[in-house]
């Protein structure tokens, strides 16, 4: 979506087996308040119309530079209250955490390889385990937040170029710890694959 590109909310790189999206036209970002980027009414309507957000979005975290693998941002706003929910965009490889319409965390993530793809849809967190170990893959999965009955989860991972998961969402472990502390059983997680931004129209006459 154009407004997300405008405020710099995108990953620096894509998975090596997938082409990077074309950049959208650069738009002037809306004014920031207390370090946050406020969305205009038009941008909020655009987000709502896309059908890829669970709630109305009021503000995003400012991203000065593109996030690299292993990078994350976190700036909670607990005084504002409101429901905590999570959005994962497989195209941009970004997980965003929201509280009361405000983005409070964003991280570059890993997701499922083609042989075991990450499912799309809305999933409640079914179970949490701080020091979980996968019996199927014999792998440490710190701060596991399980989303499906067959084991797809958000968990701490070594997020690096070229890596993938067996369907899970792998986040930097420090970020997973922060999300683990505020997420509850029942917290909703929306997993989408957004459309690439449109290329700007160039007039030739």
Short mmCIF file of C-alpha atoms in Angstrom, two decimals:
data_model
loop_
_atom_site.label_atom_id
_atom_site.label_comp_id
_atom_site.label_asym_id
_atom_site.label_seq_id
_atom_site.Cartn_x
_atom_site.Cartn_y
_atom_site.Cartn_z
CA UNK A 1 0.00 0.00 0.00
CA UNK A 2 1.26 3.42 -0.90
CA UNK A 3 1.05 4.98 2.52
CA UNK A 4 3.15 2.21 4.09
CA UNK A 5 5.91 2.77 1.56
CA UNK A 6 5.63 6.50 2.15
CA UNK A 7 6.53 6.21 5.83
CA UNK A 8 9.28 3.66 5.23
CA UNK A 9 7.57 0.60 6.70
CA UNK A 10 9.15 -2.14 4.60
CA UNK A 11 11.92 -4.68 4.75
CA UNK A 12 15.23 -4.04 3.07
CA UNK A 13 15.35 -7.33 1.24
CA UNK A 14 13.11 -10.16 0.12
CA UNK A 15 13.66 -13.88 0.18
CA UNK A 16 16.22 -14.86 -2.46
CA UNK A 17 13.69 -16.99 -4.34
CA UNK A 18 11.18 -14.16 -4.69
CA UNK A 19 11.59 -10.93 -6.69
CA UNK A 20 11.71 -7.66 -4.80
CA UNK A 21 8.65 -5.47 -5.32
CA UNK A 22 8.89 -2.33 -7.42
CA UNK A 23 9.02 0.87 -5.37
CA UNK A 24 5.85 2.91 -5.14
CA UNK A 25 5.71 6.63 -5.81
CA UNK A 26 7.18 8.46 -2.85
CA UNK A 27 4.58 10.45 -0.94
CA UNK A 28 5.18 13.03 1.74
CA UNK A 29 4.63 11.37 5.14
CA UNK A 30 2.01 12.84 7.45
CA UNK A 31 3.19 14.84 10.47
CA UNK A 32 4.75 12.97 13.37
CA UNK A 33 3.54 13.28 16.95
CA UNK A 34 5.74 12.18 19.86
CA UNK A 35 7.97 10.36 17.41
CA UNK A 36 5.09 8.58 15.70
CA UNK A 37 3.82 8.95 12.15
CA UNK A 38 0.17 9.91 12.16
CA UNK A 39 -2.00 8.63 9.34
CA UNK A 40 -4.27 11.04 7.53
CA UNK A 41 -7.99 10.31 7.20
CA UNK A 42 -7.42 9.33 3.57
CA UNK A 43 -4.66 6.89 4.52
CA UNK A 44 -6.82 5.34 7.23
CA UNK A 45 -9.63 4.88 4.72
CA UNK A 46 -7.17 3.30 2.27
CA UNK A 47 -6.02 0.84 4.91
CA UNK A 48 -9.59 -0.06 5.90
CA UNK A 49 -10.63 -0.54 2.27
CA UNK A 50 -7.76 -2.97 1.62
CA UNK A 51 -9.25 -5.57 3.95
CA UNK A 52 -5.78 -6.50 5.24
CA UNK A 53 -6.00 -4.86 8.67
CA UNK A 54 -8.00 -5.94 11.72
CA UNK A 55 -8.63 -2.47 13.13
CA UNK A 56 -8.42 1.20 12.31
CA UNK A 57 -4.77 2.33 12.26
CA UNK A 58 -3.93 5.69 13.81
CA UNK A 59 -0.14 5.83 13.85
CA UNK A 60 2.95 3.92 12.79
CA UNK A 61 6.46 3.77 14.13
CA UNK A 62 8.90 6.04 12.27
CA UNK A 63 11.45 4.06 10.27
CA UNK A 64 14.46 6.18 9.41
CA UNK A 65 16.14 3.49 7.33
CA UNK A 66 15.09 0.22 5.80
CA UNK A 67 15.07 -2.60 8.31
CA UNK A 68 17.62 -5.35 7.72
CA UNK A 69 17.41 -8.99 8.74
CA UNK A 70 17.49 -9.19 12.53
CA UNK A 71 16.35 -5.57 12.99
CA UNK A 72 13.27 -4.51 14.91
CA UNK A 73 11.64 -1.46 16.47
CA UNK A 74 9.66 -1.33 19.73
CA UNK A 75 7.92 1.58 21.41
CA UNK A 76 4.90 0.54 23.47
CA UNK A 77 2.02 2.87 24.36
CA UNK A 78 0.36 1.02 27.26
CA UNK A 79 -1.23 4.20 28.57
CA UNK A 80 -3.45 4.26 25.48
CA UNK A 81 -4.87 0.82 26.24
CA UNK A 82 -6.83 -1.02 23.62
CA UNK A 83 -6.59 -4.48 22.10
CA UNK A 84 -3.21 -5.90 21.16
CA UNK A 85 -3.13 -7.60 17.78
CA UNK A 86 -0.49 -8.66 15.27
CA UNK A 87 -0.21 -8.30 11.49
CA UNK A 88 2.25 -10.35 9.44
CA UNK A 89 2.83 -9.44 5.79
CA UNK A 90 4.63 -12.24 3.95
CA UNK A 91 5.40 -10.07 0.92
CA UNK A 92 7.30 -7.44 2.87
CA UNK A 93 8.51 -9.91 5.53
CA UNK A 94 7.30 -7.63 8.30
CA UNK A 95 5.48 -8.36 11.52
CA UNK A 96 3.75 -5.39 13.13
CA UNK A 97 2.27 -5.27 16.63
CA UNK A 98 -0.58 -2.87 17.36
CA UNK A 99 -2.20 -1.63 20.55
CA UNK A 100 -5.27 0.55 20.39
CA UNK A 101 -4.65 1.49 16.75
CA UNK A 102 -0.99 2.41 17.29
CA UNK A 103 1.90 0.36 15.97
CA UNK A 104 4.17 -0.47 18.91
CA UNK A 105 6.54 -3.00 17.33
CA UNK A 106 7.86 -3.96 13.91
CA UNK A 107 10.36 -6.62 12.88
CA UNK A 108 11.73 -8.31 9.79
CA UNK A 109 10.72 -11.98 9.96
CA UNK A 110 11.26 -15.38 8.40
CA UNK A 111 8.36 -17.44 7.09
CA UNK A 112 7.61 -20.82 5.55
CA UNK A 113 9.58 -22.27 2.67
CA UNK A 114 7.66 -23.30 -0.44
CA UNK A 115 7.50 -26.91 0.78
CA UNK A 116 5.80 -25.79 4.02
CA UNK A 117 4.15 -22.45 3.42
CA UNK A 118 2.89 -20.16 6.15
CA UNK A 119 -0.92 -20.11 6.09
CA UNK A 120 -2.88 -16.93 5.41
CA UNK A 121 -5.79 -15.82 7.56
CA UNK A 122 -6.65 -14.70 11.08
CA UNK A 123 -5.50 -16.93 13.93
CA UNK A 124 -5.87 -16.58 17.70
CA UNK A 125 -2.86 -17.47 19.81
CA UNK A 126 -3.72 -20.95 21.11
CA UNK A 127 -0.82 -21.59 23.48
CA UNK A 128 2.32 -19.91 24.79
CA UNK A 129 5.60 -21.50 25.82
CA UNK A 130 8.59 -19.48 26.97
CA UNK A 131 11.21 -22.23 26.51
CA UNK A 132 9.58 -24.51 23.95
CA UNK A 133 11.55 -27.03 21.91
CA UNK A 134 10.14 -28.56 18.73
CA UNK A 135 9.93 -32.35 19.04
CA UNK A 136 9.28 -32.65 15.30
CA UNK A 137 12.35 -30.65 14.15
CA UNK A 138 14.47 -30.93 17.33
CA UNK A 139 14.92 -27.17 17.41
CA UNK A 140 14.75 -24.51 20.08
CA UNK A 141 11.71 -22.23 19.67
CA UNK A 142 11.96 -19.60 22.43
CA UNK A 143 8.88 -17.53 23.21
CA UNK A 144 6.55 -19.70 21.17
CA UNK A 145 3.05 -18.42 20.46
CA UNK A 146 1.21 -21.24 18.67
CA UNK A 147 -1.36 -20.27 16.05
CA UNK A 148 -2.57 -23.57 14.56
CA UNK A 149 -3.20 -27.11 15.70
CA UNK A 150 -0.43 -28.45 13.48
CA UNK A 151 2.24 -26.30 15.12
CA UNK A 152 2.52 -23.07 13.11
CA UNK A 153 3.69 -20.43 15.58
CA UNK A 154 5.43 -17.13 16.10
CA UNK A 155 8.73 -17.68 17.91
CA UNK A 156 12.24 -16.34 18.40
CA UNK A 157 14.63 -17.22 15.62
CA UNK A 158 17.97 -16.38 14.03
CA UNK A 159 16.56 -14.06 11.36
CA UNK A 160 19.07 -13.96 8.52
CA UNK A 161 19.28 -13.76 4.73
CA UNK A 162 18.35 -16.97 2.88
CA UNK A 163 16.73 -18.68 5.88
CA UNK A 164 13.16 -19.93 6.06
CA UNK A 165 10.95 -21.88 8.47
CA UNK A 166 8.65 -24.89 8.33
CA UNK A 167 5.60 -22.62 8.21
CA UNK A 168 6.26 -20.63 11.38
CA UNK A 169 6.91 -16.90 11.73
CA UNK A 170 10.46 -16.44 13.01
CA UNK A 171 11.26 -13.12 14.67
CA UNK A 172 14.42 -11.80 16.34
CA UNK A 173 14.48 -13.46 19.77
CA UNK A 174 14.56 -10.18 21.74
CA UNK A 175 11.52 -9.00 19.78
CA UNK A 176 9.74 -12.31 20.39
CA UNK A 177 10.32 -11.86 24.13
CA UNK A 178 8.66 -8.43 24.09
CA UNK A 179 5.68 -9.70 22.11
CA UNK A 180 5.41 -12.76 24.38
CA UNK A 181 5.01 -10.51 27.42
CA UNK A 182 2.02 -8.55 26.07
CA UNK A 183 0.31 -11.18 23.90
CA UNK A 184 -2.24 -13.46 25.51
CA UNK A 185 -3.95 -16.68 24.59
CA UNK A 186 -6.66 -15.41 22.24
CA UNK A 187 -4.66 -12.46 20.86
CA UNK A 188 -5.44 -12.26 17.14
CA UNK A 189 -2.75 -12.62 14.48
CA UNK A 190 -3.56 -11.65 10.89
CA UNK A 191 -1.28 -13.16 8.22
CA UNK A 192 -1.56 -11.61 4.76
CA UNK A 193 0.37 -11.35 1.54
CA UNK A 194 -0.16 -7.75 0.43
CA UNK A 195 -0.26 -6.66 -3.19
CA UNK A 196 2.90 -5.02 -4.54
CA UNK A 197 2.65 -1.24 -4.79
CA UNK A 198 1.71 0.05 -8.20
CA UNK A 199 4.36 1.73 -10.33
CA UNK A 200 3.77 5.46 -10.78
CA UNK A 201 2.08 6.52 -13.99
CA UNK A 202 4.43 8.42 -16.31
CA UNK A 203 2.89 10.87 -18.73
CA UNK A 204 4.57 11.07 -22.10
CA UNK A 205 2.63 13.95 -23.60
#
